[in-house]
PDB file of C-alpha atoms in Angstrom:
ATOM      1  CA  MET A   2      22.048  49.566 -44.558  1.00 61.00           C
ATOM      2  CA  GLU A   3      18.626  49.399 -45.593  1.00 74.00           C
ATOM      3  CA  PRO A   4      15.765  47.903 -44.306  1.00 71.00           C
ATOM      4  CA  GLN A   5      15.026  45.945 -47.472  1.00 74.00           C
ATOM      5  CA  THR A   6      18.412  44.205 -46.142  1.00 79.00           C
ATOM      6  CA  ARG A   7      17.763  43.606 -43.115  1.00 75.00           C
ATOM      7  CA  ARG A   8      14.751  42.234 -43.782  1.00 77.00           C
ATOM      8  CA  ARG A   9      16.361  39.851 -45.923  1.00 79.00           C
ATOM      9  CA  ALA A  10      19.551  39.491 -43.919  1.00 79.00           C
ATOM     10  CA  ALA A  11      16.580  38.407 -41.071  1.00 81.00           C
ATOM     11  CA  TRP A  12      15.077  35.507 -43.620  1.00 86.00           C
ATOM     12  CA  VAL A  13      18.060  33.872 -44.470  1.00 84.00           C
ATOM     13  CA  ASP A  14      18.830  33.376 -40.515  1.00 86.00           C
ATOM     14  CA  ILE A  15      15.318  32.213 -39.887  1.00 89.00           C
ATOM     15  CA  GLN A  16      15.545  30.113 -42.066  1.00 90.00           C
ATOM     16  CA  GLU A  17      19.029  28.677 -40.854  1.00 91.00           C
ATOM     17  CA  PHE A  18      17.725  28.158 -38.000  1.00 91.00           C
ATOM     18  CA  LEU A  19      14.628  26.080 -39.081  1.00 91.00           C
ATOM     19  CA  VAL A  20      16.938  23.879 -41.371  1.00 91.00           C
ATOM     20  CA  ARG A  21      19.403  23.209 -38.017  1.00 93.00           C
ATOM     21  CA  ALA A  22      16.469  23.139 -36.290  1.00 93.00           C
ATOM     22  CA  GLY A  23      15.084  20.883 -38.371  1.00 92.00           C
ATOM     23  CA  ALA A  24      17.788  18.639 -39.296  1.00 93.00           C
ATOM     24  CA  LEU A  25      17.742  18.242 -34.674  1.00 93.00           C
ATOM     25  CA  ALA A  26      15.300  16.597 -34.972  1.00 91.00           C
ATOM     26  CA  ALA A  27      15.976  13.920 -37.611  1.00 89.00           C
ATOM     27  CA  LEU A  28      18.825  12.985 -35.626  1.00 88.00           C
ATOM     28  CA  LEU A  29      16.540  12.960 -32.400  1.00 86.00           C
ATOM     29  CA  VAL A  30      13.946  11.064 -33.935  1.00 86.00           C
ATOM     30  CA  MET A  31      16.946   8.135 -35.314  1.00 83.00           C
ATOM     31  CA  LEU A  32      18.311   8.193 -32.084  1.00 82.00           C
ATOM     32  CA  PHE A  33      15.149   7.834 -30.629  1.00 80.00           C
ATOM     33  CA  GLY A  34      13.267   5.582 -32.788  1.00 82.00           C
ATOM     34  CA  VAL A  35      16.704   3.196 -34.373  1.00 84.00           C
ATOM     35  CA  VAL A  36      19.664   3.530 -31.521  1.00 90.00           C
ATOM     36  CA  PHE A  37      17.971   4.097 -28.222  1.00 93.00           C
ATOM     37  CA  GLY A  38      14.925   3.771 -26.465  1.00 93.00           C
ATOM     38  CA  LEU A  39      12.968   5.762 -23.728  1.00 93.00           C
ATOM     39  CA  TYR A  40      10.653   3.173 -21.339  1.00 94.00           C
ATOM     40  CA  ILE A  41       8.654   4.301 -17.753  1.00 94.00           C
ATOM     41  CA  GLN A  42       8.445   0.667 -15.859  1.00 95.00           C
ATOM     42  CA  PRO A  43       5.352   0.592 -15.484  1.00 92.00           C
ATOM     43  CA  ASP A  44       4.974  -2.129 -11.787  1.00 92.00           C
ATOM     44  CA  ALA A  45       7.368  -3.053  -9.435  1.00 91.00           C
ATOM     45  CA  ALA A  46       8.202  -6.468 -10.964  1.00 92.00           C
ATOM     46  CA  MET A  47      11.855  -5.782 -11.213  1.00 93.00           C
ATOM     47  CA  HIS A  48      11.961  -4.894  -7.513  1.00 90.00           C
ATOM     48  CA  PRO A  49      13.775  -3.578  -5.776  1.00 88.00           C
ATOM     49  CA  HIS A  50      16.560  -2.425  -8.845  1.00 91.00           C
ATOM     50  CA  LEU A  51      13.241  -1.148 -10.923  1.00 93.00           C
ATOM     51  CA  LYS A  52      10.908   0.997  -8.677  1.00 92.00           C
ATOM     52  CA  PRO A  53       7.672   1.831 -10.424  1.00 93.00           C
ATOM     53  CA  GLY A  54       7.584   5.395 -12.261  1.00 92.00           C
ATOM     54  CA  ASP A  55      12.097   4.602 -13.043  1.00 95.00           C
ATOM     55  CA  LEU A  56      12.377   5.673 -16.804  1.00 94.00           C
ATOM     56  CA  LEU A  57      14.920   3.760 -18.708  1.00 96.00           C
ATOM     57  CA  LEU A  58      17.004   4.105 -21.535  1.00 94.00           C
ATOM     58  CA  PHE A  59      18.104   1.248 -23.646  1.00 95.00           C
ATOM     59  CA  TYR A  60      20.522   0.189 -26.711  1.00 94.00           C
ATOM     60  CA  ARG A  61      18.293  -0.849 -29.272  1.00 91.00           C
ATOM     61  CA  LEU A  62      21.483  -2.522 -31.499  1.00 88.00           C
ATOM     62  CA  PRO A  63      23.060  -5.318 -29.672  1.00 74.00           C
ATOM     63  CA  ARG A  64      20.439  -8.041 -30.307  1.00 71.00           C
ATOM     64  CA  SER A  65      22.354 -10.583 -28.726  1.00 81.00           C
ATOM     65  CA  CYS A  66      21.956 -10.625 -24.853  1.00 90.00           C
ATOM     66  CA  THR A  67      24.212 -12.388 -22.131  1.00 92.00           C
ATOM     67  CA  ALA A  68      22.586 -13.697 -18.651  1.00 91.00           C
ATOM     68  CA  GLY A  69      22.135 -10.783 -16.076  1.00 91.00           C
ATOM     69  CA  GLU A  70      21.390  -8.290 -19.003  1.00 94.00           C
ATOM     70  CA  VAL A  71      18.392  -6.142 -17.737  1.00 96.00           C
ATOM     71  CA  VAL A  72      16.089  -6.071 -21.085  1.00 97.00           C
ATOM     72  CA  VAL A  73      13.204  -4.189 -22.681  1.00 96.00           C
ATOM     73  CA  PHE A  74      10.573  -6.856 -24.220  1.00 96.00           C
ATOM     74  CA  THR A  75       7.267  -7.200 -25.888  1.00 95.00           C
ATOM     75  CA  LYS A  76       5.795 -10.199 -24.902  1.00 92.00           C
ATOM     76  CA  ASP A  77       2.118 -11.071 -25.922  1.00 88.00           C
ATOM     77  CA  GLY A  78       1.463  -7.027 -27.286  1.00 90.00           C
ATOM     78  CA  GLN A  79       2.289  -5.558 -23.958  1.00 93.00           C
ATOM     79  CA  ARG A  80       6.307  -3.956 -23.242  1.00 95.00           C
ATOM     80  CA  ARG A  81       8.211  -5.831 -19.993  1.00 95.00           C
ATOM     81  CA  THR A  82      11.436  -5.301 -18.006  1.00 96.00           C
ATOM     82  CA  GLY A  83      13.425  -8.330 -16.693  1.00 96.00           C
ATOM     83  CA  ARG A  84      16.721 -10.687 -16.134  1.00 96.00           C
ATOM     84  CA  VAL A  85      18.051 -12.171 -18.956  1.00 96.00           C
ATOM     85  CA  ALA A  86      18.547 -15.997 -16.753  1.00 95.00           C
ATOM     86  CA  ALA A  87      20.151 -17.950 -19.960  1.00 96.00           C
ATOM     87  CA  ARG A  88      19.958 -17.909 -23.671  1.00 95.00           C
ATOM     88  CA  GLY A  89      20.199 -20.028 -26.412  1.00 94.00           C
ATOM     89  CA  GLY A  90      21.479 -23.763 -25.274  1.00 95.00           C
ATOM     90  CA  ASP A  91      21.193 -23.319 -21.835  1.00 96.00           C
ATOM     91  CA  THR A  92      18.679 -25.795 -19.865  1.00 96.00           C
ATOM     92  CA  VAL A  93      17.061 -24.547 -17.740  1.00 96.00           C
ATOM     93  CA  GLU A  94      14.359 -25.803 -14.261  1.00 94.00           C
ATOM     94  CA  VAL A  95      12.603 -24.405 -11.812  1.00 92.00           C
ATOM     95  CA  THR A  96      12.568 -27.021  -8.758  1.00 91.00           C
ATOM     96  CA  ASP A  97       9.708 -27.851  -6.791  1.00 88.00           C
ATOM     97  CA  ALA A  98      11.649 -26.531  -3.791  1.00 88.00           C
ATOM     98  CA  ALA A  99      11.716 -22.897  -5.519  1.00 87.00           C
ATOM     99  CA  ALA A 100      15.080 -23.557  -7.045  1.00 89.00           C
ATOM    100  CA  LEU A 101      16.627 -22.240 -10.705  1.00 93.00           C
ATOM    101  CA  VAL A 102      19.374 -24.403 -12.313  1.00 94.00           C
ATOM    102  CA  ILE A 103      21.184 -23.937 -15.492  1.00 95.00           C
ATOM    103  CA  ASN A 104      22.544 -26.017 -17.277  1.00 96.00           C
ATOM    104  CA  GLY A 105      22.941 -28.372 -14.303  1.00 93.00           C
ATOM    105  CA  SER A 106      24.165 -26.115 -10.722  1.00 92.00           C
ATOM    106  CA  THR A 107      21.789 -24.494  -9.173  1.00 91.00           C
ATOM    107  CA  VAL A 108      21.819 -20.533  -9.582  1.00 91.00           C
ATOM    108  CA  ALA A 109      23.256 -18.658  -6.858  1.00 87.00           C
ATOM    109  CA  GLU A 110      21.324 -15.417  -7.134  1.00 84.00           C
ATOM    110  CA  PRO A 111      23.594 -12.178  -4.551  1.00 83.00           C
ATOM    111  CA  ASP A 112      21.179  -9.369  -5.365  1.00 83.00           C
ATOM    112  CA  ILE A 113      17.771 -11.280  -5.623  1.00 83.00           C
ATOM    113  CA  TYR A 114      15.515 -12.086  -2.608  1.00 83.00           C
ATOM    114  CA  GLU A 115      12.546 -13.974  -3.539  1.00 85.00           C
ATOM    115  CA  GLU A 116      12.672 -17.248  -4.019  1.00 87.00           C
ATOM    116  CA  THR A 117      11.753 -18.781  -7.466  1.00 87.00           C
ATOM    117  CA  PRO A 118       8.639 -20.769  -7.336  1.00 88.00           C
ATOM    118  CA  LYS A 119       7.504 -22.431 -10.236  1.00 88.00           C
ATOM    119  CA  TYR A 120       4.551 -21.532 -11.527  1.00 86.00           C
ATOM    120  CA  ASP A 121       1.063 -23.973 -13.094  1.00 82.00           C
ATOM    121  CA  SER A 122       1.612 -23.163 -16.232  1.00 80.00           C
ATOM    122  CA  ASN A 123       2.401 -24.778 -20.052  1.00 82.00           C
ATOM    123  CA  VAL A 124       5.957 -24.650 -19.497  1.00 88.00           C
ATOM    124  CA  THR A 125       7.096 -27.744 -18.569  1.00 89.00           C
ATOM    125  CA  TYR A 126      10.985 -28.315 -17.323  1.00 90.00           C
ATOM    126  CA  PRO A 127      13.555 -28.969 -18.463  1.00 92.00           C
ATOM    127  CA  LEU A 128      13.114 -26.094 -20.945  1.00 93.00           C
ATOM    128  CA  THR A 129      15.716 -26.354 -23.550  1.00 96.00           C
ATOM    129  CA  LEU A 130      16.069 -23.001 -25.125  1.00 96.00           C
ATOM    130  CA  ALA A 131      17.457 -23.042 -28.969  1.00 95.00           C
ATOM    131  CA  ASP A 132      19.450 -20.567 -30.801  1.00 95.00           C
ATOM    132  CA  GLY A 133      17.773 -17.066 -29.982  1.00 93.00           C
ATOM    133  CA  GLU A 134      16.225 -17.725 -27.836  1.00 96.00           C
ATOM    134  CA  TYR A 135      16.206 -16.027 -23.177  1.00 97.00           C
ATOM    135  CA  PHE A 136      15.005 -17.190 -20.263  1.00 96.00           C
ATOM    136  CA  ILE A 137      13.939 -14.251 -18.103  1.00 96.00           C
ATOM    137  CA  LEU A 138      13.045 -13.953 -14.579  1.00 95.00           C
ATOM    138  CA  CYS A 139      11.439 -10.652 -12.816  1.00 94.00           C
ATOM    139  CA  ASP A 140      13.348  -9.286 -10.420  1.00 93.00           C
ATOM    140  CA  ALA A 141      10.715 -10.009  -7.530  1.00 91.00           C
ATOM    141  CA  ARG A 142      10.376 -13.610  -8.464  1.00 88.00           C
ATOM    142  CA  ALA A 143       6.493 -14.427  -6.841  1.00 85.00           C
ATOM    143  CA  GLY A 144       3.580 -13.893  -8.889  1.00 83.00           C
ATOM    144  CA  ALA A 145       5.842 -11.918 -11.420  1.00 87.00           C
ATOM    145  CA  ARG A 146       4.736 -12.500 -15.465  1.00 91.00           C
ATOM    146  CA  ASP A 147       7.826 -13.190 -16.899  1.00 93.00           C
ATOM    147  CA  SER A 148       9.514 -16.652 -18.723  1.00 94.00           C
ATOM    148  CA  ARG A 149       7.726 -18.682 -16.129  1.00 93.00           C
ATOM    149  CA  TRP A 150       4.718 -17.639 -17.730  1.00 93.00           C
ATOM    150  CA  PHE A 151       4.190 -17.173 -21.049  1.00 92.00           C
ATOM    151  CA  GLY A 152       7.267 -19.178 -21.706  1.00 93.00           C
ATOM    152  CA  PRO A 153      10.788 -18.456 -23.986  1.00 96.00           C
ATOM    153  CA  VAL A 154      11.764 -14.736 -24.956  1.00 96.00           C
ATOM    154  CA  GLN A 155      12.078 -15.184 -28.476  1.00 95.00           C
ATOM    155  CA  ALA A 156      15.206 -12.529 -30.117  1.00 94.00           C
ATOM    156  CA  GLY A 157      12.885 -10.865 -32.181  1.00 93.00           C
ATOM    157  CA  GLU A 158      11.069 -10.118 -29.220  1.00 95.00           C
ATOM    158  CA  ILE A 159      13.605  -8.352 -26.960  1.00 95.00           C
ATOM    159  CA  GLN A 160      13.818  -4.370 -27.323  1.00 94.00           C
ATOM    160  CA  GLY A 161      16.666  -4.019 -26.262  1.00 95.00           C
ATOM    161  CA  ARG A 162      19.401  -3.710 -23.237  1.00 96.00           C
ATOM    162  CA  VAL A 163      18.671  -1.577 -20.105  1.00 96.00           C
ATOM    163  CA  ILE A 164      21.864   1.522 -20.466  1.00 95.00           C
ATOM    164  CA  ALA A 165      21.023   3.168 -17.581  1.00 94.00           C
ATOM    165  CA  VAL A 166      17.432   4.035 -15.310  1.00 94.00           C
ATOM    166  CA  LEU A 167      16.331   7.041 -14.623  1.00 92.00           C
ATOM    167  CA  ARG A 168      14.751   7.333 -10.395  1.00 88.00           C
ATOM    168  CA  ARG A 169      11.169   9.117 -10.720  1.00 77.00           C
ATOM    169  CA  ASN A 170      12.281  10.465  -7.058  1.00 69.00           C
ATOM    170  CA  GLY A 171      16.086  11.971  -9.277  1.00 54.00           C
ATOM    171  CA  ILE A 172      14.264  14.429 -10.945  1.00 53.00           C
TER     172      ILE A 172
END
């Protein structure tokens, strides 16, 4: 094979590689920009289920959530995580005895180890959620910034549902 032909073949190989690398980069940008998202848990608000430093993979596409799902959402310009306690149409109350009542029934939460204290904020109870609103609580209830503090979270503020957790000490 002549040197000029070898150079031309090498150039074709480089072009193929660059096209494939570009296609892979475009696919990754689309996947993680549209379908999936990554978020690092910044604090202990979801302790013991999520710990500071945990890497969360969340699914952006379904905008409706059900009670019990952990979601990533934006409120007051800050990205946060929380567990959906109630959704549109539900009536929520946090009692003076630190109990969570949804639709007239006290909620038993076996995986939550703290009481749910009522905050002195602008949220008044009982609170009936409109369609597209969610009441989101953190698992570490004492002092957490959640719907008891800032009120219902709109569906458009929910970034996605957490589908996988990579522990920081497991890397």
